[in-house]
Amino acid sequence: MVDLTLCVYSLADWRRQDKSTWREERAAMPPPSDIVKVAIEWPGANAQFIEIDQKKPLSSIVREVCDGWSLSSSEQFALRYADGPQLYITEQSRGEIKNGTILRLAISPTRAARQLLERIQSHGIDARLEALKELAKLSADPTFATEFINLEGIGTLARLVESGTHFGEMLAFTLTAFLELMDHGIVSWDLISLSFIKQIAGYVNQPMVDVSILQRSLAILESMVLNSHNLYHRVAQEITVGQLIAHLQVSNQEIQTYAIALINALFLKAPEDRRQEEHINLQDLRLTEMASSLAQKHLRSIILNHIIHGNRPIKAEMAHQLYVLQVLTFNLLEERMMTKMDPSDPTQRDIIFELRRIAFDGANDPGNTEKRKAMHTKDYRMLGFTNHENPAVDFMQTPPGVLALDNMLYLARLHQDTYIRIVLENSSREDKHECPFGRCAIELTRMLCEILQVGELPNEGCNDYHPMFFTHDRAWEEFFCVCIQLLNKTWKEMRATVEDFNKVMQVVREQITRALAMKPSSLDQLKSKLRGLNYSEILRLRQSERMSQDDFQSPPIIELRERIQPEILELIKQQRLNRLCEGSCFRKVGNRRRQDKFWFCRLSLNHKVLHYGDLDEPPQGEVPYELLTDKIPVSDIKSVVTGKDCPHMKEKTALRQNKDGLELAFSILYDPDEALNFVAPNKYEYCIWIDGLCALLGREMGSDLTRSDLDTLISMEMKLRLLDLENIAIPEAPPPVPKEPSTYNFTYNYG
């Protein structure tokens, strides 16, 4: 039997001992793999320093620890971590205990749950408040949560909320505990009662409510919407966008963020629910009403004035929610974008007639049918439609569908002078350089849908919102109007003909994407950026980039490139594997919007094992292998899958509702039928890991990052090899690195 009382002295002294000496002693005398040395605390007693045999049942270890302090009824006790989240240790999680860990003997989760439940139901206000405070902290522990839920604790908390008798701190702790318990996914959100929803919605709708209560109420409603189709309908009945707008006008950015997150959740779920409904009913009418309110002036102006132009810098989470709102706003265009024009629809035909009438003032058509038809055909040709006889055919392709027709009509009605000028100046030309307005407008609409990713789901890791789209009630249409004028201007600058159509569209795409990358704050600023990106400037930028790439096409250069490429690929492969050895931190994605839970994964130095484990917070540096409790032999990996093929894409609500589930998710499939699921924090880490895993499996590295690195490194290597080095002595060793300066007072302040 292992002696459980190896030594007993002050825990403070043990904490102060030199860690480097401790590591040296451990290295000199490594313990068996099944033995871990830990310290165990108990209030009012000196700590025990013991060796835990991982093969021994946990109950036996707890019994022997209790015997060391002469405590009876060991089944009433359990071990918890003393630091961090202070989670309970179970048979399933005991493998995560490392040498040097500080543990604490505590009452068992079953006993703790029962005691807290009794104290919560007591009549003493102070005792109930302390119990709820402790419950809010313990509810994050899945072991405790399971026991508390088994005692119908969630129902008790729900009844406390429904009673309406709790206020202030007591209510805040109650809501915190409820949200933490539900977040474990043990109980379905569908079990929540309507009276509970009404009470939570009441806190959100109250004009004056405690900030902590409001924050948790908004978070609970958001989780309801994201995790339950049934609750979505109930929440939508109690909460409207108009009621949430008031919370966007406060100075607390956390409240603003939660309010926008709830708005986003309501709109994110609305289209999915509407598709599942077979008949139009009251809910569908509410969804239509909600969709229209997304673009309403009141919401947009409040976001612009109180958040984007507010006095406080926008934090990352707020930027993400603004990006999601921007994506969902543009996604309202998807239905029109994917709708083909119906030639038999008189309303749609009338729009084409109106485009012709505005351009050519065709109110007084000749009475003769044949003459009128001939005149219309001529006018449609001058309007730039591909099909002169029946322009409706031009709108049959999706995308952009009838969305292009909507854009053209907006331009013709709201910017009539611009529309007439573009049409007439091109229709009157006879030098084959006329710009076909109709064809250009249709292709431009399709291009803008691609650039702004209309119809795509939001990316969980993206904060890329454009302030200018919050500055106008009809931002999409105005953006189109700016871009169609740019297209017409670029066409003239290029002196293009119809044969150059695709070339012109490529230049226009480059102009728009470069301008958007500058993040103009308004549409006027966008126009200014585009004026600076004329065709000559695009040619200059292309030439500059081409020269930097030095992409020669002569046979000797191509042959040199082919010789260099294998060694450059090997260099990239080694870099990818080295990065996997350093490891990366990944965010755990659960059923709630965003969670501050992390895990770390890194490759062993011999490239044979992947080590991974959970973290309490993002690491500041390298995470030692000893802290990563789980591992997968590389030889057991069957394959690496990405995007929709990942198992967690089908399991996690948050991933299904965010575009990063498609772009940044990947999974390692290994024996027998297990999967290790990843969601990379950004595109760079995604490419690094995909390339590294492919290299481990002997497959080709095909990411965008590899292609970019390959081009850059080959270009650099070729430039070095093509240098004229005649009569130049190349040193054997690299030059020494200069010493750091004594001060940095020489730096220039550009402010």
Coordinates of C-alpha atoms in Angstrom, one line a residue, residues 381 425-437 491 496-498:
R381 CA -30.6 46.8 -77.6
E425 CA -24.0 58.1 -73.7
N426 CA -23.4 54.4 -74.5
S427 CA -26.4 53.9 -76.8
S428 CA -25.4 56.9 -79.0
R429 CA -21.9 55.6 -79.6
E430 CA -21.1 54.0 -83.0
D431 CA -17.4 53.1 -82.4
K432 CA -18.1 49.7 -80.9
H433 CA -17.0 51.0 -77.5
E434 CA -20.5 51.2 -76.0
C435 CA -20.9 49.8 -72.5
P436 CA -23.9 47.4 -72.4
F437 CA -25.8 48.7 -69.4
W491 CA -15.0 50.8 -69.3
A496 CA -13.2 48.4 -74.0
T497 CA -15.4 46.7 -76.5
V498 CA -17.9 44.0 -76.0

